[in-house]
Amino acid sequence: EIVMTQSPATLSLSPGEIATLSCRASQSVSSNLAWYQQKPGQAPRLLIYRASTRATGIPARFSGSGSETEFTLTISSLQSEDFAVYYCHQYNNWPRGTFGQGTKVEMK
Amino acid sequence: QLQLQESGPGLVKPSETLSLTCTVSGDSITSRSSYWGWIRQPPGKGLEWIGSFIYSGSTYYNPSLQSRVRISVDTSKNQFSLSLSSVTAADTAVYYCARQYNWNYFDLWGQGTMVTVSS
């Protein structure tokens, strides 16, 4: 099983700041990685797929980068609605994908 | 507009079988290009893939659950169902159904349903 490790567990930032979230795979997943946002009491929402492609309707302040084992989700200027938990998800060994444990972006 | 809605009992006794249904509207679960799956999330924890299928082809399960899980389809109601047997407290979670793009990422999710395993 491919293990996905996200860091940090919690990120404390203020609105307007840049958020940088990391996701590391235990082996190469090529560019087969997605990012999801989850707010309390809600289902996850797809933000990014194929490591860097924004899903439909996702604002341009969200960007993804990386390949193989190292990936980054960047939120260029945090808005109040961006405070949430973010998960990475590898689907390289489809369909048996695995998720990271999540990074919580909280307001400082 | 595609929508998914989970339904089922919110409380299941240990050793019994958990049964949930996902009702799909706005797309046909028999479509040759549509893949569907179940994911769960224990309280305060991360996401775990349970299983996925395409109606015209294969069904895959998480190896850690394979001996206890089954996904079935009711085409007359455009629904698919999850059955998880011999449940324990560790199966307490929010269960989501979702559309999966080509066995890859999940692009649309249901709102989720909480299932508690307790006597």
Coordinates of N, CA, C and O in Angstrom, one line a residue, chain A residues 1 32 34 36 38 41-46 48-50 87 89 91 94-102, chain B residues 39 41 45-49 52 60-63 66 96 100-107 109-112:
Chain A
E1 N 0.8 -1.2 0.0 CA 0.0 0.0 0.0 C 0.9 1.2 0.0 O 1.9 1.3 0.7
N32 N -0.3 11.3 -10.4 CA -1.7 10.8 -10.1 C -2.1 11.1 -8.7 O -2.2 10.2 -7.8
A34 N -4.5 13.9 -6.2 CA -5.6 14.9 -6.1 C -5.6 15.5 -4.7 O -5.0 14.9 -3.8
Y36 N -8.3 17.5 -1.9 CA -9.6 17.8 -1.5 C -9.7 18.8 -0.4 O -8.8 18.8 0.5
Q38 N -12.1 19.9 2.9 CA -13.3 19.5 3.7 C -13.6 20.4 4.8 O -12.7 20.7 5.6
G41 N -18.6 19.1 8.9 CA -19.9 18.7 8.6 C -20.2 18.5 7.1 O -21.4 18.3 6.7
Q42 N -19.2 18.7 6.3 CA -19.4 18.6 4.8 C -18.6 17.5 4.2 O -17.6 17.0 4.8
A43 N -19.0 17.1 3.0 CA -18.2 16.1 2.3 C -17.0 16.8 1.7 O -16.9 18.0 1.5
P44 N -15.9 16.0 1.4 CA -14.8 16.6 0.7 C -15.2 17.1 -0.6 O -16.1 16.6 -1.3
R45 N -14.5 18.2 -1.1 CA -14.7 18.7 -2.4 C -13.4 18.7 -3.2 O -12.3 19.1 -2.7
L46 N -13.4 18.2 -4.4 CA -12.2 18.1 -5.2 C -11.7 19.5 -5.6 O -12.5 20.3 -6.1
I48 N -8.0 19.8 -6.8 CA -6.9 19.6 -7.8 C -6.9 18.1 -8.2 O -7.0 17.3 -7.3
Y49 N -6.6 17.8 -9.5 CA -6.4 16.5 -9.9 C -5.2 16.5 -10.8 O -4.8 17.6 -11.3
R50 N -4.6 15.3 -11.1 CA -3.4 15.2 -11.9 C -2.3 16.2 -11.4 O -1.6 16.8 -12.2
Y87 N -6.9 17.2 2.2 CA -6.4 15.9 2.0 C -5.8 15.7 0.7 O -6.4 16.2 -0.3
H89 N -4.6 12.7 -2.1 CA -5.1 11.3 -2.5 C -4.4 10.8 -3.7 O -4.4 11.5 -4.7
Y91 N -3.9 8.1 -6.7 CA -4.7 7.1 -7.4 C -3.8 6.4 -8.4 O -4.3 5.9 -9.5
W94 N -4.5 2.6 -9.1 CA -6.0 2.6 -9.2 C -6.5 1.2 -9.2 O -5.8 0.3 -9.7
P95 N -7.7 0.9 -8.7 CA -8.5 1.8 -8.1 C -8.3 1.9 -6.6 O -9.0 2.5 -5.8
R96 N -7.2 1.3 -6.1 CA -6.9 1.2 -4.7 C -6.1 2.4 -4.2 O -5.0 2.3 -3.7
G97 N -6.8 3.6 -4.3 CA -6.1 4.8 -3.9 C -6.0 4.9 -2.4 O -6.8 4.2 -1.6
T98 N -5.1 5.8 -1.9 CA -5.0 6.0 -0.5 C -4.9 7.5 -0.3 O -4.4 8.3 -1.1
F99 N -5.4 7.9 0.9 CA -5.4 9.3 1.3 C -4.4 9.6 2.3 O -4.0 8.8 3.1
G100 N -4.0 10.9 2.4 CA -3.2 11.4 3.5 C -4.1 11.6 4.7 O -5.3 11.5 4.6
Q101 N -3.5 11.9 5.8 CA -4.2 12.1 7.1 C -4.8 13.4 7.2 O -5.5 13.7 8.2
G102 N -4.4 14.4 6.4 CA -5.0 15.7 6.4 C -4.2 16.7 7.0 O -3.4 16.5 7.9
Chain B
I39 N -16.5 5.6 0.3 CA -15.4 6.1 1.1 C -15.9 6.3 2.5 O -17.1 6.7 2.6
Q41 N -15.1 7.7 6.8 CA -14.3 8.6 7.6 C -14.7 8.5 9.0 O -15.7 9.0 9.5
K45 N -11.0 11.5 12.0 CA -9.9 10.9 11.3 C -10.0 11.2 9.8 O -10.8 11.9 9.3
G46 N -9.1 10.5 9.1 CA -9.0 10.7 7.7 C -9.9 9.8 6.9 O -10.8 9.1 7.4
L47 N -9.7 9.9 5.6 CA -10.6 9.2 4.6 C -10.0 7.8 4.2 O -8.8 7.6 4.1
E48 N -10.9 6.8 4.1 CA -10.5 5.5 3.7 C -11.4 5.0 2.5 O -12.6 5.0 2.7
W49 N -10.7 4.6 1.4 CA -11.5 4.1 0.3 C -12.0 2.7 0.7 O -11.2 1.9 1.2
S52 N -15.0 0.4 -5.3 CA -15.4 1.1 -6.4 C -15.9 0.1 -7.5 O -15.4 -1.1 -7.5
Y60 N -13.9 -3.4 -7.4 CA -12.7 -3.6 -6.6 C -13.0 -3.1 -5.1 O -13.7 -2.2 -4.9
Y61 N -12.3 -3.8 -4.2 CA -12.5 -3.5 -2.8 C -11.1 -3.2 -2.1 O -10.1 -3.8 -2.6
N62 N -11.2 -2.5 -1.1 CA -10.0 -2.3 -0.2 C -9.6 -3.6 0.3 O -10.4 -4.3 0.9
P63 N -8.4 -4.0 0.1 CA -7.9 -5.4 0.6 C -8.2 -5.5 2.1 O -8.5 -6.7 2.5
Q66 N -11.9 -6.5 2.2 CA -12.5 -7.3 1.1 C -13.3 -8.5 1.6 O -14.3 -8.9 0.9
Y96 N -19.5 7.9 2.8 CA -19.8 8.7 1.6 C -19.9 7.8 0.3 O -19.0 6.9 0.2
Q100 N -16.5 8.5 -9.3 CA -15.0 8.4 -9.5 C -14.7 8.5 -11.0 O -15.3 7.8 -11.8
Y101 N -13.7 9.4 -11.3 CA -13.4 9.6 -12.6 C -12.4 8.5 -13.1 O -11.2 8.5 -12.6
N102 N -12.8 7.6 -13.9 CA -11.9 6.6 -14.5 C -11.0 5.9 -13.5 O -9.8 5.7 -13.7
W103 N -11.6 5.4 -12.4 CA -10.9 4.7 -11.3 C -9.9 5.6 -10.6 O -9.1 5.2 -9.8
N104 N -10.0 6.9 -10.8 CA -9.0 7.8 -10.3 C -9.5 8.6 -9.1 O -9.8 8.1 -8.1
Y105 N -9.6 9.9 -9.3 CA -10.1 10.8 -8.2 C -11.6 10.8 -8.1 O -12.3 10.4 -9.1
F106 N -12.1 11.3 -7.0 CA -13.5 11.4 -6.7 C -14.0 12.8 -7.0 O -13.6 13.7 -6.3
D107 N -14.8 13.0 -8.0 CA -15.1 14.4 -8.4 C -16.4 14.9 -7.9 O -16.7 16.1 -7.9
W109 N -19.3 14.1 -4.6 CA -19.5 13.3 -3.3 C -21.0 13.5 -2.9 O -21.6 14.6 -3.0
G110 N -21.5 12.5 -2.2 CA -22.7 12.7 -1.5 C -22.4 13.4 -0.2 O -21.3 13.7 0.1
Q111 N -23.5 13.8 0.6 CA -23.3 14.5 1.8 C -22.7 13.7 2.9 O -22.2 14.2 3.9
G112 N -22.9 12.4 2.8 CA -22.4 11.4 3.8 C -23.5 11.1 4.8 O -24.4 11.8 5.1

